[in-house]
Tab-separated table of C-alpha atoms in Angstrom:
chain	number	residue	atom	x	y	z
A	18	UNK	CA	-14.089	0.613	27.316
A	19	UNK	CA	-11.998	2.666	24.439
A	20	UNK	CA	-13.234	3.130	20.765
A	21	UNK	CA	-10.902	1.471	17.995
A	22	UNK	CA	-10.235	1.681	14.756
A	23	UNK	CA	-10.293	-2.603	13.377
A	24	UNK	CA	-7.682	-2.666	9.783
A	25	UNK	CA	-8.079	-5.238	8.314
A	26	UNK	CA	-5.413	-6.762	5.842
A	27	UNK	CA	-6.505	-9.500	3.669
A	28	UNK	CA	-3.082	-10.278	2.142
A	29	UNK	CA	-1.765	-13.061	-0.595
A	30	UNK	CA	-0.485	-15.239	2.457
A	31	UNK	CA	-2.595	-14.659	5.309
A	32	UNK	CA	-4.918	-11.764	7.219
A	33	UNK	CA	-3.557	-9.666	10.028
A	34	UNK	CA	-6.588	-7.791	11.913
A	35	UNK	CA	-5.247	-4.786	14.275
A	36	UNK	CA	-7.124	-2.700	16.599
A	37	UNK	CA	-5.930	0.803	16.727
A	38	UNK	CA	-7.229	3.468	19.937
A	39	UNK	CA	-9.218	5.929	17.962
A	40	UNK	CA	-7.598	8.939	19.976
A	41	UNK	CA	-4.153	8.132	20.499
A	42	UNK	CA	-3.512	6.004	17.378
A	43	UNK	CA	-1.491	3.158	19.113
A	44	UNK	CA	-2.014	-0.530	18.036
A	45	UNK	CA	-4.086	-2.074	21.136
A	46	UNK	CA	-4.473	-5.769	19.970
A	47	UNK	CA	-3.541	-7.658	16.779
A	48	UNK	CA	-4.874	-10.877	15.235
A	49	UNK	CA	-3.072	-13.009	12.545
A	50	UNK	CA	-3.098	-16.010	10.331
A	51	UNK	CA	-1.730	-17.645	7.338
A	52	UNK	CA	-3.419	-19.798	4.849
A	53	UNK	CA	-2.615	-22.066	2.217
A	54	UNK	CA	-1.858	-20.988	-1.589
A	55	UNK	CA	-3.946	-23.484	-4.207
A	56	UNK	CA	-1.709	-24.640	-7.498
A	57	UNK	CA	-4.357	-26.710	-9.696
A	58	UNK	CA	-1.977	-26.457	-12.686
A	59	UNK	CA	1.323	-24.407	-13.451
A	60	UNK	CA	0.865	-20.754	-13.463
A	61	UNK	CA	-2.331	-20.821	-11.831
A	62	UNK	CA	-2.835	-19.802	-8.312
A	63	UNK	CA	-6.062	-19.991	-6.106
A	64	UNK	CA	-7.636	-18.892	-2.834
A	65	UNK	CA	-10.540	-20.779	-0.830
A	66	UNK	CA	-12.797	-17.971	-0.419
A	67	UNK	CA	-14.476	-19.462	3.027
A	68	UNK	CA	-10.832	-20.156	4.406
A	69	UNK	CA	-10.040	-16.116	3.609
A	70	UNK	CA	-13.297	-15.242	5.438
A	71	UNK	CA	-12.230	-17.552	8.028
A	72	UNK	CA	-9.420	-15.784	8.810
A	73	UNK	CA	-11.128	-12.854	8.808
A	74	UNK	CA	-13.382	-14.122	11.621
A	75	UNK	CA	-10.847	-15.402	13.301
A	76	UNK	CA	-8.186	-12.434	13.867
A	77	UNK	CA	-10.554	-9.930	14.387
A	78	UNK	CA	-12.445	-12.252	16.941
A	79	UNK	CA	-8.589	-12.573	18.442
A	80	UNK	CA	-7.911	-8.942	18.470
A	81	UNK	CA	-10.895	-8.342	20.158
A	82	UNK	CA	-10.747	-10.884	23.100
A	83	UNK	CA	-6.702	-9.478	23.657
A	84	UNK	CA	-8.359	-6.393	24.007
A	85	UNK	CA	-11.176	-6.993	25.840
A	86	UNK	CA	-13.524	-5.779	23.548
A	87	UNK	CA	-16.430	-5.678	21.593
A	88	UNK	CA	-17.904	-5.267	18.247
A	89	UNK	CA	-19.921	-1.927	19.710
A	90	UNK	CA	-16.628	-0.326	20.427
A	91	UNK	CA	-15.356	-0.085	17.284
A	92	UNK	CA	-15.994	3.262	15.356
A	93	UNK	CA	-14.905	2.512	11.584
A	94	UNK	CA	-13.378	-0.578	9.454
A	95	UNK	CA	-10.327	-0.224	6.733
A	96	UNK	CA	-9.529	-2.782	4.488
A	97	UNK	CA	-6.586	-3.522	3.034
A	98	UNK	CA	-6.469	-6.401	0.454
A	99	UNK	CA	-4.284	-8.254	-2.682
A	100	UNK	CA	-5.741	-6.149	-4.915
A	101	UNK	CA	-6.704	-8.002	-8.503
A	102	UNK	CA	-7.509	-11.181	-6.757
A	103	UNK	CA	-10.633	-12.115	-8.420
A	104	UNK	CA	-13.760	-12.902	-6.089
A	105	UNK	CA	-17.041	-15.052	-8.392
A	106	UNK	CA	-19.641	-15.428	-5.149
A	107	UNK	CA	-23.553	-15.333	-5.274
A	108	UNK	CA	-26.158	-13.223	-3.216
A	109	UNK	CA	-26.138	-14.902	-0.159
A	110	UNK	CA	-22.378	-14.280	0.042
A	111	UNK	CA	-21.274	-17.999	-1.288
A	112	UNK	CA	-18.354	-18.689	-2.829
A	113	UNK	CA	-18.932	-20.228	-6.276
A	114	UNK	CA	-15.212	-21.015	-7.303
A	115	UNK	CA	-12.399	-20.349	-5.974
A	116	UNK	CA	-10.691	-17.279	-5.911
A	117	UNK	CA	-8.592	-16.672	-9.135
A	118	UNK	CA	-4.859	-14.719	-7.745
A	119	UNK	CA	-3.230	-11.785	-8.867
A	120	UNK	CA	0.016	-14.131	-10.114
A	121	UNK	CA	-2.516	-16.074	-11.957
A	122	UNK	CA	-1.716	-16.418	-15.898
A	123	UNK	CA	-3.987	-18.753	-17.104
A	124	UNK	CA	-5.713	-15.963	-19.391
A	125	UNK	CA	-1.916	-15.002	-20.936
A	126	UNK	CA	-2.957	-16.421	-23.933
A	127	UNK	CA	-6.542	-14.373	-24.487
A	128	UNK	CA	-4.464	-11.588	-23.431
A	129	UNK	CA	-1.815	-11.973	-26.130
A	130	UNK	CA	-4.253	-12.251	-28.882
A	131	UNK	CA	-6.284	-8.826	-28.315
A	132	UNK	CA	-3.125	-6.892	-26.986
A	133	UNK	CA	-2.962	-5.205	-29.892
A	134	UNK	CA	-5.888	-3.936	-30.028
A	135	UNK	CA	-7.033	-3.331	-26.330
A	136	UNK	CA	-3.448	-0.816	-25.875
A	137	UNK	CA	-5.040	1.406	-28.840
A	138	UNK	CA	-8.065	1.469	-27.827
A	139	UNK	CA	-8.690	1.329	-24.166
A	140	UNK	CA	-4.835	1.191	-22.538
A	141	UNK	CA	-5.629	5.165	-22.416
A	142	UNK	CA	-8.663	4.863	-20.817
A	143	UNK	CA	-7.562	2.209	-18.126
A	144	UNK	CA	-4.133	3.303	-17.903
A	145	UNK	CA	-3.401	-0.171	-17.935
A	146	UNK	CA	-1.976	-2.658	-20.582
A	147	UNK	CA	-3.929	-6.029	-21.241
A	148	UNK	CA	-2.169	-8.411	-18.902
A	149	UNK	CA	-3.415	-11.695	-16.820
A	150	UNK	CA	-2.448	-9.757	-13.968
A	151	UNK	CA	-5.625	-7.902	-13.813
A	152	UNK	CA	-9.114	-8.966	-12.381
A	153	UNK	CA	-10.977	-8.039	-15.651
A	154	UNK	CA	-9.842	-11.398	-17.688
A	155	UNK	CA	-9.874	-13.276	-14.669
A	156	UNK	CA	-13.636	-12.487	-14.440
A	157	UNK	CA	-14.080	-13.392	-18.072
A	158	UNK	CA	-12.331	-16.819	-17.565
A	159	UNK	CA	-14.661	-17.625	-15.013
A	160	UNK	CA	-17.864	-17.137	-16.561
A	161	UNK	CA	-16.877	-19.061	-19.470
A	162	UNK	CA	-15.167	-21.887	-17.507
A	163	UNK	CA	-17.194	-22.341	-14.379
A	164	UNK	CA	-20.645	-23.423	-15.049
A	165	UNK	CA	-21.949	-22.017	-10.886
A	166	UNK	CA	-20.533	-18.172	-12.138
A	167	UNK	CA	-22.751	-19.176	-15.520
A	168	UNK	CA	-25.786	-20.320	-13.890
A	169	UNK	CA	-25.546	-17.769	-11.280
A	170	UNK	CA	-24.918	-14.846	-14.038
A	171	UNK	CA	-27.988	-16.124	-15.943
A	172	UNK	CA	-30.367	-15.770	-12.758
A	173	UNK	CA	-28.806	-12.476	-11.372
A	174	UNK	CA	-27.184	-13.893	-9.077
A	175	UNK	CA	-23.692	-13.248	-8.988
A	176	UNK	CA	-21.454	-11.330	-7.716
A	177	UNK	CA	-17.929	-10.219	-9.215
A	178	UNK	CA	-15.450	-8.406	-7.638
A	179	UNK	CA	-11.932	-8.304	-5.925
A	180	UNK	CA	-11.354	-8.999	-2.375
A	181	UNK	CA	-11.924	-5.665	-0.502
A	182	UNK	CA	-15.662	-6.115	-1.888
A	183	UNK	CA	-16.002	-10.134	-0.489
A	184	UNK	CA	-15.023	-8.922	2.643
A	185	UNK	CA	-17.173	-6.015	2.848
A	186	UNK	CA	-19.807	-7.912	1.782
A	187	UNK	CA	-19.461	-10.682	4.414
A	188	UNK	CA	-18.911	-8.168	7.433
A	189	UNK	CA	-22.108	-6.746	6.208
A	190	UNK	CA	-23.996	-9.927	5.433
A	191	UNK	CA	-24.437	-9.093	2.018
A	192	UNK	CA	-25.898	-5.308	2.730
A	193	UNK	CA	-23.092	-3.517	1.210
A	194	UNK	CA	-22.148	-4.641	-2.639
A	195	UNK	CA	-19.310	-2.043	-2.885
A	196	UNK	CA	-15.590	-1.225	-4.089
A	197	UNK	CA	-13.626	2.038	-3.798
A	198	UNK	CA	-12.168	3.654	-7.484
A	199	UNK	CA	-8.638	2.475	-6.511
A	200	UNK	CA	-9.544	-1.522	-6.319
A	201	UNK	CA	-12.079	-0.778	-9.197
A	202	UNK	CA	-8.920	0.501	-11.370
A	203	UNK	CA	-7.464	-2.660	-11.062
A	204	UNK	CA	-10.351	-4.762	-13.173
A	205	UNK	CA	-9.448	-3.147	-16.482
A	206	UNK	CA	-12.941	-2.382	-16.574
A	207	UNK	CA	-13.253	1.288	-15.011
A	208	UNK	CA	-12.493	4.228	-16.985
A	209	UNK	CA	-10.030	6.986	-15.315
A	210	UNK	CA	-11.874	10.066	-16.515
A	211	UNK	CA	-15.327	9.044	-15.086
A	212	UNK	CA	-14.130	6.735	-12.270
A	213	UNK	CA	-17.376	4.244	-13.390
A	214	UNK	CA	-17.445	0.890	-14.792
A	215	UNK	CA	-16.842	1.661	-18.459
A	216	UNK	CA	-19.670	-0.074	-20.800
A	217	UNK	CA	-17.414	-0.737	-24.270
A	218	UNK	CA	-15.159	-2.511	-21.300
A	219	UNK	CA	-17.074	-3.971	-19.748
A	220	UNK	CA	-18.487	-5.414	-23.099
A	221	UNK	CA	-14.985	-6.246	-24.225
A	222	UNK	CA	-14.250	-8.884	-20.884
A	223	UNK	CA	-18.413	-9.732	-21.504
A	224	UNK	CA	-19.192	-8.977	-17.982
A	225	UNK	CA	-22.428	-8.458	-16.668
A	226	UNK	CA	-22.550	-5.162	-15.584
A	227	UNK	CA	-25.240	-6.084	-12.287
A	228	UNK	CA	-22.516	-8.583	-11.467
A	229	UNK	CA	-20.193	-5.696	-10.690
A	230	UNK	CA	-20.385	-3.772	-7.253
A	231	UNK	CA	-20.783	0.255	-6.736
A	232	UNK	CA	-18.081	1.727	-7.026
């Protein structure tokens, strides 16, 4: 048997899984499948967390039978993901709500208040402006609106992050807790001169810091 390269693309509509020959670089197998978009209330938009993992399982398991393979021939993992899609799970890997979308906008209005400030103060240290876009509100909302993320945060047992991290975390059963600085950029909560979770941001959005994976 070959050695291959498994990418794995955890988009807004569905997951593709490829497996790539690790010499030659050609795609040997691919895997696909679209899910459903959740639309509780206008302007909000939602994932099922154990559907996305279920697609994960089941184009990689499909790229792997077309190719005939096996989990021991594959050399390294990439992930590719919709990147402020906000992830609230617990330690055993279970979803506690929903995920929240990047096109979500229920925080618009927390945004709007502390724009203001936030773009004087921290817009130069995230390079980003306060905006519902972004995972760092999203992660706020839910702590403050979902009483699982609140019990779980008040046992140390949550887990916040974007998507690349869920995944991760799955195909590792929960031995790997970790984001790269590009995703992390995208919570509002990382600071570009240090590439670490910044504490006066993180204190802003009230996260709990142990909530938040290595970056």
């Amino acid at each position: 048997m070959g050695q291959y390269v498994l990418a794995i693309d955890q988009g807004t509509t569905g997951t593709t899984a490829l497996l790539i020959d690790a010499n030659s670089l050609e795609i040997v197998a691919e895997g696909s499948q679209d899910y459903a978009q959740i639309y509780p209330r206008p302007g909000w938009v939602e994932h099922d967390l154990n559907v996305i993992w279920k697609t994960v399982e089941v184009t990689v398991t499909e790229a792997l039978k077309k190719a005939k393979a096996t989990g021991k021939d594959i050399i390294s993992i990439g992930i590719t993901n919709q990147r402020e899609t906000t992830c609230a799970y617990d330690k055993a890997g279970k979803p506690l709500a929903n995920a929240i979308v990047w096109q979500d906008r229920r925080t618009a209005d927390f945004c709007a208040e502390h724009k203001s400030n936030f773009q004087q103060k921290y817009t130069p240290r995230t390079g980003l402006p306060l905006d519902p876009y972004f995972s760092g509100s999203k992660m706020k909302w839910l702590l403050e609106n979902v009483p699982t993320v609140k019990v779980a945060a008040d046992k140390n047992d949550l887990r916040l992050s974007t998507i690349d991290t869920f995944v991760l975390y799955k195909l590792t059963n929960g031995e790997s807790f970790a984001t790269e600085p590009s995703n992390a950029s995208r919570t509002q909560l990382v600071s570009l001169e240090t590439f670490e979770w910044d504490e006066d941001l993180v204190k802003f959005f009230q996260i709990p810091k142990s909530a938040l994976p290595k970056i």
